[in-house]
Each structure stands twice: as C-alpha cells, then as structure tokens.
Coordinates of N, CA and C in Angstrom, one line a residue:
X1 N 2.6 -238.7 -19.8 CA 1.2 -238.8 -20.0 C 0.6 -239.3 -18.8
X2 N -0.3 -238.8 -18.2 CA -1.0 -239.2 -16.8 C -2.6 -239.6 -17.5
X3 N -3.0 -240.6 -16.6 CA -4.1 -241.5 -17.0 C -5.0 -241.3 -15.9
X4 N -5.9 -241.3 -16.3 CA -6.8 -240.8 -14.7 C -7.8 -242.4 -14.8
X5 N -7.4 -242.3 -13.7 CA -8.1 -243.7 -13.2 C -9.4 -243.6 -12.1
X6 N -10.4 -244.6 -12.5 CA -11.4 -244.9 -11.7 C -11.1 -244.4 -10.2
X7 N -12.2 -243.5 -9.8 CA -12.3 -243.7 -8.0 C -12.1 -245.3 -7.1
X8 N -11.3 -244.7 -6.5 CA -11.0 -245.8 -6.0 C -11.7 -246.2 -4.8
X9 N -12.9 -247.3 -4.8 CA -14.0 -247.4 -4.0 C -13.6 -248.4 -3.0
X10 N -12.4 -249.1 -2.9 CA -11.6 -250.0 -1.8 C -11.9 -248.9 -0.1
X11 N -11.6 -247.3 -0.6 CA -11.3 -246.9 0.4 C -12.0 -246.7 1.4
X12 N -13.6 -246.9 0.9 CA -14.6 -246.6 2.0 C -15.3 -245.3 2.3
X13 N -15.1 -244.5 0.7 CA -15.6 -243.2 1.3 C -16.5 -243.0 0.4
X14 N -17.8 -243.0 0.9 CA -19.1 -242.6 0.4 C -18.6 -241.2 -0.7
X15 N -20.3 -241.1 -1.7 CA -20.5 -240.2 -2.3 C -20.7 -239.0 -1.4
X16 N -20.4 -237.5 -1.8 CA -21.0 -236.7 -0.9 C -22.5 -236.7 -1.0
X17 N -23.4 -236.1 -0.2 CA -24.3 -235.7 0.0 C -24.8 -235.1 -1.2
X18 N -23.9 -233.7 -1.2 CA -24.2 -232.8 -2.1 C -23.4 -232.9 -3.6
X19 N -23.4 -234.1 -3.7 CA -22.6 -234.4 -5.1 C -24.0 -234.1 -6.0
X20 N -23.3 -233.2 -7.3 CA -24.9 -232.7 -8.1 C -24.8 -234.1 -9.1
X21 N -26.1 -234.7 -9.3 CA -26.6 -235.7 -10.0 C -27.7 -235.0 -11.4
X22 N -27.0 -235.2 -12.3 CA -27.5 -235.0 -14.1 C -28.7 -236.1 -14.4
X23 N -29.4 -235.7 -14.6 CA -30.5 -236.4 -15.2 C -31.1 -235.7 -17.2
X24 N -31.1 -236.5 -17.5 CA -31.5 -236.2 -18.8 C -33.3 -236.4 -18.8
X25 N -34.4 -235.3 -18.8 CA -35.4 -235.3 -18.8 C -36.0 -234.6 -20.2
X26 N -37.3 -235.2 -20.6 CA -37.5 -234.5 -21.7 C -39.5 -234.5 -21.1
X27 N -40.0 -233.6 -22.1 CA -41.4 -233.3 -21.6 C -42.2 -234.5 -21.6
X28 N -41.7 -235.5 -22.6 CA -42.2 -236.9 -22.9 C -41.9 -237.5 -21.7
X29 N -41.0 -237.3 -21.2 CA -40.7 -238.4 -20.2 C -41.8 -238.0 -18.7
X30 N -41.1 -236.9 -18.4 CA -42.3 -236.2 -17.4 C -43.7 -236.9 -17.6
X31 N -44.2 -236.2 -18.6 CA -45.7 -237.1 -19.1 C -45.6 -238.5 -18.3
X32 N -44.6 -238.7 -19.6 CA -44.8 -240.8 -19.3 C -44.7 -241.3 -17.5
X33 N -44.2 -240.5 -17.2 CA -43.5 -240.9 -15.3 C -44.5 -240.5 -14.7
X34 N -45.2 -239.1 -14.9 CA -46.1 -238.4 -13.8 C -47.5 -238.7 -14.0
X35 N -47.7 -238.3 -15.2 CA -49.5 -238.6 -15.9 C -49.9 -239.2 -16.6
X36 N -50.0 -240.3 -16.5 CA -49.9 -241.2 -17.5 C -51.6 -241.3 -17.3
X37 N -52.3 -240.8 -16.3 CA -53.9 -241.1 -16.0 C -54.7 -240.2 -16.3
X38 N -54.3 -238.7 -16.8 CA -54.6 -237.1 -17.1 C -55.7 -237.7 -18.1
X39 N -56.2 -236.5 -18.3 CA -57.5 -236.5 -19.2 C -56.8 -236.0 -20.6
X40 N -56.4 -234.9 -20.2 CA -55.6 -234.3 -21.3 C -53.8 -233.9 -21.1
X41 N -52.6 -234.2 -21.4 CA -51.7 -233.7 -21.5 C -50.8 -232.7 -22.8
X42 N -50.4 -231.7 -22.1 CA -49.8 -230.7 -23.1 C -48.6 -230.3 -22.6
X43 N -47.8 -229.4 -23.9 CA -46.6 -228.5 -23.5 C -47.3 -227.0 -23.9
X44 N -46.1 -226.1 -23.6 CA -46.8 -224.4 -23.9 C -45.5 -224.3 -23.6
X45 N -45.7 -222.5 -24.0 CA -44.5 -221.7 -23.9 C -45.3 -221.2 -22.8
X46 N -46.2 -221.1 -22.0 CA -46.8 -220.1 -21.3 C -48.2 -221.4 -20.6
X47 N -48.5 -220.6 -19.3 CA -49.1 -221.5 -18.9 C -50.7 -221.2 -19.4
X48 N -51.4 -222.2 -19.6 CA -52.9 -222.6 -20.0 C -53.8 -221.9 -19.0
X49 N -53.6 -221.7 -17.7 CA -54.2 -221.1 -16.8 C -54.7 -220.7 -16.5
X50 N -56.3 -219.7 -16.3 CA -57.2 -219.1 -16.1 C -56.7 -218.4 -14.7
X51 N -56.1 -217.5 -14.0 CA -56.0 -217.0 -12.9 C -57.2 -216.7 -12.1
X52 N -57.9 -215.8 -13.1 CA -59.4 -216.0 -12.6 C -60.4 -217.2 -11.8
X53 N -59.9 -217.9 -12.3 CA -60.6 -219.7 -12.3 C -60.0 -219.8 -11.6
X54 N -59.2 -219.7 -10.9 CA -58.1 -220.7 -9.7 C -59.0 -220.8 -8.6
X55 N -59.5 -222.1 -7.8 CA -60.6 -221.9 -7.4 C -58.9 -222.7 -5.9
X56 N -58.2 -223.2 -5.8 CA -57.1 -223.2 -5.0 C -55.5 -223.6 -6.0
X57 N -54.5 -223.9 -4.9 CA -53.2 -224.0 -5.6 C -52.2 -224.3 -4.6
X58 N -51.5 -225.0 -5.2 CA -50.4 -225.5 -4.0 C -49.1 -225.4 -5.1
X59 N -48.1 -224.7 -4.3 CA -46.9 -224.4 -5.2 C -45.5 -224.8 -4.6
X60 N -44.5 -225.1 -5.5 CA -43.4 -225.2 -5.1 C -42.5 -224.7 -6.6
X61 N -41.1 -224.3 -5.6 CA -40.1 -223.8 -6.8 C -38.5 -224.0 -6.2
X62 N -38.2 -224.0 -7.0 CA -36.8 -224.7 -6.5 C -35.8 -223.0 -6.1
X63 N -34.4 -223.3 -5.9 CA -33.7 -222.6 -5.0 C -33.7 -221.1 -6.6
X64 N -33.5 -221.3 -7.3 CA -33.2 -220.7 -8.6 C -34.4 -219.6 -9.0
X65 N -35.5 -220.6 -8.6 CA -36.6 -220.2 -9.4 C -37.1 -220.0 -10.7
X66 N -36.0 -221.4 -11.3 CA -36.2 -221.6 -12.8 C -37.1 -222.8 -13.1
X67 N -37.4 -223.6 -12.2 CA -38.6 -224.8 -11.7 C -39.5 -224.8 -10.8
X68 N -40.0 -225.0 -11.0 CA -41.9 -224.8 -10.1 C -42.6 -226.1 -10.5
X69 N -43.7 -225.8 -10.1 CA -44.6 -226.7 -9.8 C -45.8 -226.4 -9.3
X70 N -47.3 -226.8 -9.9 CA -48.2 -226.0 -9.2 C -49.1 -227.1 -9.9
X71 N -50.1 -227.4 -8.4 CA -51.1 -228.1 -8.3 C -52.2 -227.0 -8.4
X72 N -53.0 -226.8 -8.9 CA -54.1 -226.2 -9.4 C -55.5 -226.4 -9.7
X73 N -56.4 -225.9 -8.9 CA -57.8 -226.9 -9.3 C -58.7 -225.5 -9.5
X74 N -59.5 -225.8 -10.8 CA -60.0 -224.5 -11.2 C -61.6 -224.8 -12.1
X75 N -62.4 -224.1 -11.5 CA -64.2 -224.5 -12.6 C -63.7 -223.9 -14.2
X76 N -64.2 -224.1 -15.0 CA -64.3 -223.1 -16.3 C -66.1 -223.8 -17.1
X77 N -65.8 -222.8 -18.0 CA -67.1 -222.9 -18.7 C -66.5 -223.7 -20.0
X78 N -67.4 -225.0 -21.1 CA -66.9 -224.9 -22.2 C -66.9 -224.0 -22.8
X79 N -65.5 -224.1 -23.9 CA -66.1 -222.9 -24.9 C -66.9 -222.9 -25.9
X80 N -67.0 -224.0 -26.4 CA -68.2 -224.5 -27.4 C -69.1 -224.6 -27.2
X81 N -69.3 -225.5 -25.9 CA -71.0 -225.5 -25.2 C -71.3 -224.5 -23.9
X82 N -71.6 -223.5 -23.8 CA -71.1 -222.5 -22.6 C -72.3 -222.7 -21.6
X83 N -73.4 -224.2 -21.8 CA -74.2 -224.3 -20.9 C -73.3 -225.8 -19.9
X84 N -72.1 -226.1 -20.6 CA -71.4 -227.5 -20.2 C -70.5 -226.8 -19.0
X85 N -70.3 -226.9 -18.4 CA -69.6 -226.4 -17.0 C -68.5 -227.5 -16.6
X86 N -67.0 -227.5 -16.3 CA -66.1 -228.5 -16.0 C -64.9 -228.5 -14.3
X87 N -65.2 -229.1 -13.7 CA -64.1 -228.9 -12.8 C -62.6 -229.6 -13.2
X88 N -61.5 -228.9 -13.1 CA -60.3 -229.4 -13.4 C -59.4 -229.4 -12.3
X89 N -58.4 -230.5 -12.1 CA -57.0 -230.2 -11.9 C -55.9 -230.5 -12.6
X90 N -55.1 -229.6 -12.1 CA -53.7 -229.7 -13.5 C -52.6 -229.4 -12.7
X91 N -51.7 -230.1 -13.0 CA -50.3 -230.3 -12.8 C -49.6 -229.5 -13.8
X92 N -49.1 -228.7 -13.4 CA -47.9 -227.5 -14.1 C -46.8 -227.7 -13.7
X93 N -46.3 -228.2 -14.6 CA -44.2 -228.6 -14.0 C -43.7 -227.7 -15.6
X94 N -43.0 -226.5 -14.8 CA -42.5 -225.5 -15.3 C -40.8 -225.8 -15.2
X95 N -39.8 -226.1 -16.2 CA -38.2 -225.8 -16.1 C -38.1 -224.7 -17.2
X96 N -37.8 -223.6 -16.6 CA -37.4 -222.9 -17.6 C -38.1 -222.0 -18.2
X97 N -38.4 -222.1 -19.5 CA -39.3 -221.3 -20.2 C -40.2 -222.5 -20.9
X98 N -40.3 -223.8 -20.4 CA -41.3 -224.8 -21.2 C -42.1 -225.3 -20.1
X99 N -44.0 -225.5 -19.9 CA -44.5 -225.8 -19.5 C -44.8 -227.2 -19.7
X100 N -45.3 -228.2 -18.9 CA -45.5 -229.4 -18.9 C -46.7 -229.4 -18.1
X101 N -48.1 -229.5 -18.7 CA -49.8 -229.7 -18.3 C -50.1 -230.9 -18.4
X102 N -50.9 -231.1 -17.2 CA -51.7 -232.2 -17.1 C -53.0 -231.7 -16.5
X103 N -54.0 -232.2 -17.3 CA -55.5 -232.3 -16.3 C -56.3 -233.4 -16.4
X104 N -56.9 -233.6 -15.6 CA -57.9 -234.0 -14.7 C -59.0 -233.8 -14.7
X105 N -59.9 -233.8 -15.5 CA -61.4 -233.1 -15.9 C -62.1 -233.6 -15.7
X106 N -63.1 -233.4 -15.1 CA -64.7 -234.0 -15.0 C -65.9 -233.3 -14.7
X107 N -67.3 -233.4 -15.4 CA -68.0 -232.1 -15.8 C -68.4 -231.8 -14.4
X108 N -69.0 -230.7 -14.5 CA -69.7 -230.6 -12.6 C -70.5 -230.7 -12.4
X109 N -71.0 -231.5 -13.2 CA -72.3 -232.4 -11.9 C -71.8 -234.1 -12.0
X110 N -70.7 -234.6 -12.6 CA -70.6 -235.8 -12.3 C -70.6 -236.4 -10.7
X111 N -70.7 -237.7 -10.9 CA -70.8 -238.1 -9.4 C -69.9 -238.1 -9.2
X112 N -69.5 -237.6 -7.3 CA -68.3 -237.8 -6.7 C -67.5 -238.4 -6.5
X113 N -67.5 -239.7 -6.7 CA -66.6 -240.6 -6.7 C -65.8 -240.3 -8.1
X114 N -66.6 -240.0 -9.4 CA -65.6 -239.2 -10.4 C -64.5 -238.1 -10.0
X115 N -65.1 -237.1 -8.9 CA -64.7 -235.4 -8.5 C -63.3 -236.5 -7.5
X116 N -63.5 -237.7 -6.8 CA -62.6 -237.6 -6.2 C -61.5 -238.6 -6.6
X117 N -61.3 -239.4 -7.5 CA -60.6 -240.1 -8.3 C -59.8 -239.1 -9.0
X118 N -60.6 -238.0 -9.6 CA -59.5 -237.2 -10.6 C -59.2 -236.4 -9.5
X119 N -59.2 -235.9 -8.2 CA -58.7 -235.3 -7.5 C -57.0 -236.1 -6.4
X120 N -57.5 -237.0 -6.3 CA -56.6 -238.2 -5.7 C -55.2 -238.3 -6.9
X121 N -55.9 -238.4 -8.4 CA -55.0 -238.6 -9.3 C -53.8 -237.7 -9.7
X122 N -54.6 -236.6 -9.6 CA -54.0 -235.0 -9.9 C -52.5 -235.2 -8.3
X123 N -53.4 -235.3 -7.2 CA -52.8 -235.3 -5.7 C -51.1 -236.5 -5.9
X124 N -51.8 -237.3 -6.4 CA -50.3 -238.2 -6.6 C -49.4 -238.2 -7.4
X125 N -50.1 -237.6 -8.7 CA -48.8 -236.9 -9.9 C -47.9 -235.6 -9.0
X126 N -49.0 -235.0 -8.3 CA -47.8 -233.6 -7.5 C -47.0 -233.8 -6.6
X127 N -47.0 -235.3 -5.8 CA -46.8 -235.6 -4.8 C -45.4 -236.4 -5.4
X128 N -45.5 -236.7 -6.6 CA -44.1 -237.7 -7.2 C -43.4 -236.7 -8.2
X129 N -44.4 -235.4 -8.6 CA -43.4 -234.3 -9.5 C -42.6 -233.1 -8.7
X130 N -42.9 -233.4 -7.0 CA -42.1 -232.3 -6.1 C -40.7 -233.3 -5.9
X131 N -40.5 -234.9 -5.9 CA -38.9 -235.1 -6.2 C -38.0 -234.2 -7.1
X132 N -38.7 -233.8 -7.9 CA -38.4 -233.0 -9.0 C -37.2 -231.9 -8.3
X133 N -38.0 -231.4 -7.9 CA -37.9 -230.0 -7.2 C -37.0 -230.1 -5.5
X134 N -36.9 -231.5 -4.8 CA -36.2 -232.4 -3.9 C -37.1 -232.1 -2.8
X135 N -38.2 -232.2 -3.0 CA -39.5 -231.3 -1.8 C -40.2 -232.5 -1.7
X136 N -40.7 -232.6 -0.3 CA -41.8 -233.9 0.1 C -43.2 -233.3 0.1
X137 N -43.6 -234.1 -0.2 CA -45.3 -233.5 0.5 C -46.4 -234.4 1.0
X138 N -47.0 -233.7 1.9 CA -47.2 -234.4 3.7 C -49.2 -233.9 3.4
X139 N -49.9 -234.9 3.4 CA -51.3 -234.5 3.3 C -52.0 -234.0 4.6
X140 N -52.7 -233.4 4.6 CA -53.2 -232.6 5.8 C -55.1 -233.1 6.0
X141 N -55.2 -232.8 7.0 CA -57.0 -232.8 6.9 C -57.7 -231.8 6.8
X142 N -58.8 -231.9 6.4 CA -59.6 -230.5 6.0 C -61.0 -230.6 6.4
X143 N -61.5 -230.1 7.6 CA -62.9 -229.8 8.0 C -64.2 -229.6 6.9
X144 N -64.7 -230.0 6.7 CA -65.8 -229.5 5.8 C -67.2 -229.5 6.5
X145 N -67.8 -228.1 7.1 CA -69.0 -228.1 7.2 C -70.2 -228.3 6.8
X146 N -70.6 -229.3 7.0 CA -72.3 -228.9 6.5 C -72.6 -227.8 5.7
X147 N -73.2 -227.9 4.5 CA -74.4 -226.0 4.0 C -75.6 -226.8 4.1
X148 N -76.2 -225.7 5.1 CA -77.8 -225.8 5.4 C -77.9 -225.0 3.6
X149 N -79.0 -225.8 3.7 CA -80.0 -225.0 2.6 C -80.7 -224.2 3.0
X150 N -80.9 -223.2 2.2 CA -81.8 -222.3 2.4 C -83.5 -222.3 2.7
X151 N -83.7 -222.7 3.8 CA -85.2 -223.0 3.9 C -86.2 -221.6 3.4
X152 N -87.0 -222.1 2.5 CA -87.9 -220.3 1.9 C -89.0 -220.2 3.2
X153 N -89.3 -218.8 3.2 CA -89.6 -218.4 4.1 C -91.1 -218.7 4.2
X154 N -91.7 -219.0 5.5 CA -93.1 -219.1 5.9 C -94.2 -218.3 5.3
X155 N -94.9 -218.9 5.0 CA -96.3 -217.8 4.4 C -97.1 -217.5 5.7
X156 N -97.0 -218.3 6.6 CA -98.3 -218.4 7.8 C -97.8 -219.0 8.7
X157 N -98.3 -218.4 9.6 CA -97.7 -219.3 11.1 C -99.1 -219.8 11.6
X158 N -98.6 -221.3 12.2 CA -99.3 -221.6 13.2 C -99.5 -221.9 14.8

C-alpha cells in the first residue's frame, strides 16, 4: 500500500506559474465582490441588453470564449413613463450560459456629478471583474470638445 504524502516544500521549488487554480464562484458572490453600489442587480439566461441603445462598450473574453465581460453604457426610455428618459451602465459578466447584471442608473437630466459617480462606479466594478477573465485595465483620456449652440439666425443686419 503506497501513501502519498504532502509536497515536500523543504525543497525550494515554487508553484508553477501555470498551475490551474479552482475557485468556487456563485452569481451571489460576484454581486457581493463586484456591485455591491448598482442600482439594480440581476441574473438571466440571456442578456437584458438593448443593442440598439448601446450608446459605447468595452469588452473582454477569455481564451475559450465561454466568459466575457462587457462594460456597457446605454440611454433607454421608461417603459411606464415614456416621457421619463434614463442613462445606464451595466456590467455583464457572462460564464457560460448564465448572465450576471449590474446597473448604474440615473435619469438624464440629473446633475453630473450623479452621471459621473454612477459612471466611475460602473468603471471600477469592470476594472475588478476583468481579474476574472486574468486581464488588466489601463484608463485612457478622452478629448471632449466644446458644442457651440446653435445661434438662430439674424432677422436684420446692422
């Protein structure tokens, strides 16, 4: 009878690199780790999505392409009140065939310091659910020009 005994860690030889590491995750836990600040969180068999609405998107998927990830920011109309207008972002962490949503909502005309808190919020749940996937992500800057208004046109010159 042979007994298998403990690695023997006297010898000095690290783990590999590529040793695969098991994690036990459940959609609850994701929630609890990633969004714990969402406006609303859900699961689906299928994503909640508006394609139409995707107003941008930042994506990641692992080697398989059985996990993904997608940061998503999108306008919609209520459906109840269809004069109520909302800007969202939502975290989609996809394993498999089960979705895992989070959003970020705030109507569109709130003040911006609301538009950019749930934007910031949304930004750091995606930024801590691409470990997921073993991917970093690196913020970038973005130019934003001025919009002149539309000045109406002269009746009269002087």
């Amino acid at each position: 009878m042979t007994i298998n005994s403990p690695p023997d860690f006297t010898l000095g030889a690290d783990p590999d690199w590529d040793s695969p590491l098991t994690f036990k995750l459940t959609p609850e836990l994701i929630a609890h780790a990633l969004m714990e600040t969402a406006s609303t969180v859900h699961t689906g068999w299928e994503s909640c999505i508006d394609e139409d609405a995707i107003l941008s998107q930042v994506a990641v998927m692992d080697e398989t392409g059985d996990k993904s990830l997608r940061l998503i920011e999108q306008d919609f109309v209520d459906e109840q009140d269809n004069t109520l207008a909302w800007h969202d972002w939502t975290l989609e962490v996809r394993v498999g065939a089960v979705f895992i949503l989070a959003h970020w909502q705030v109507r569109a005309n709130a003040p911006v310091v609301d538009w950019e808190w749930s934007a910031a919020a949304a930004e750091h749940a995606f930024e801590r659910a691409s470990v997921l996937l073993g991917r970093r992500v690196r913020r970038s800057l973005v130019v934003e020009e001025p919009q002149r208004p539309e000045l109406p046109p002269r009746s009269s010159r002087h």
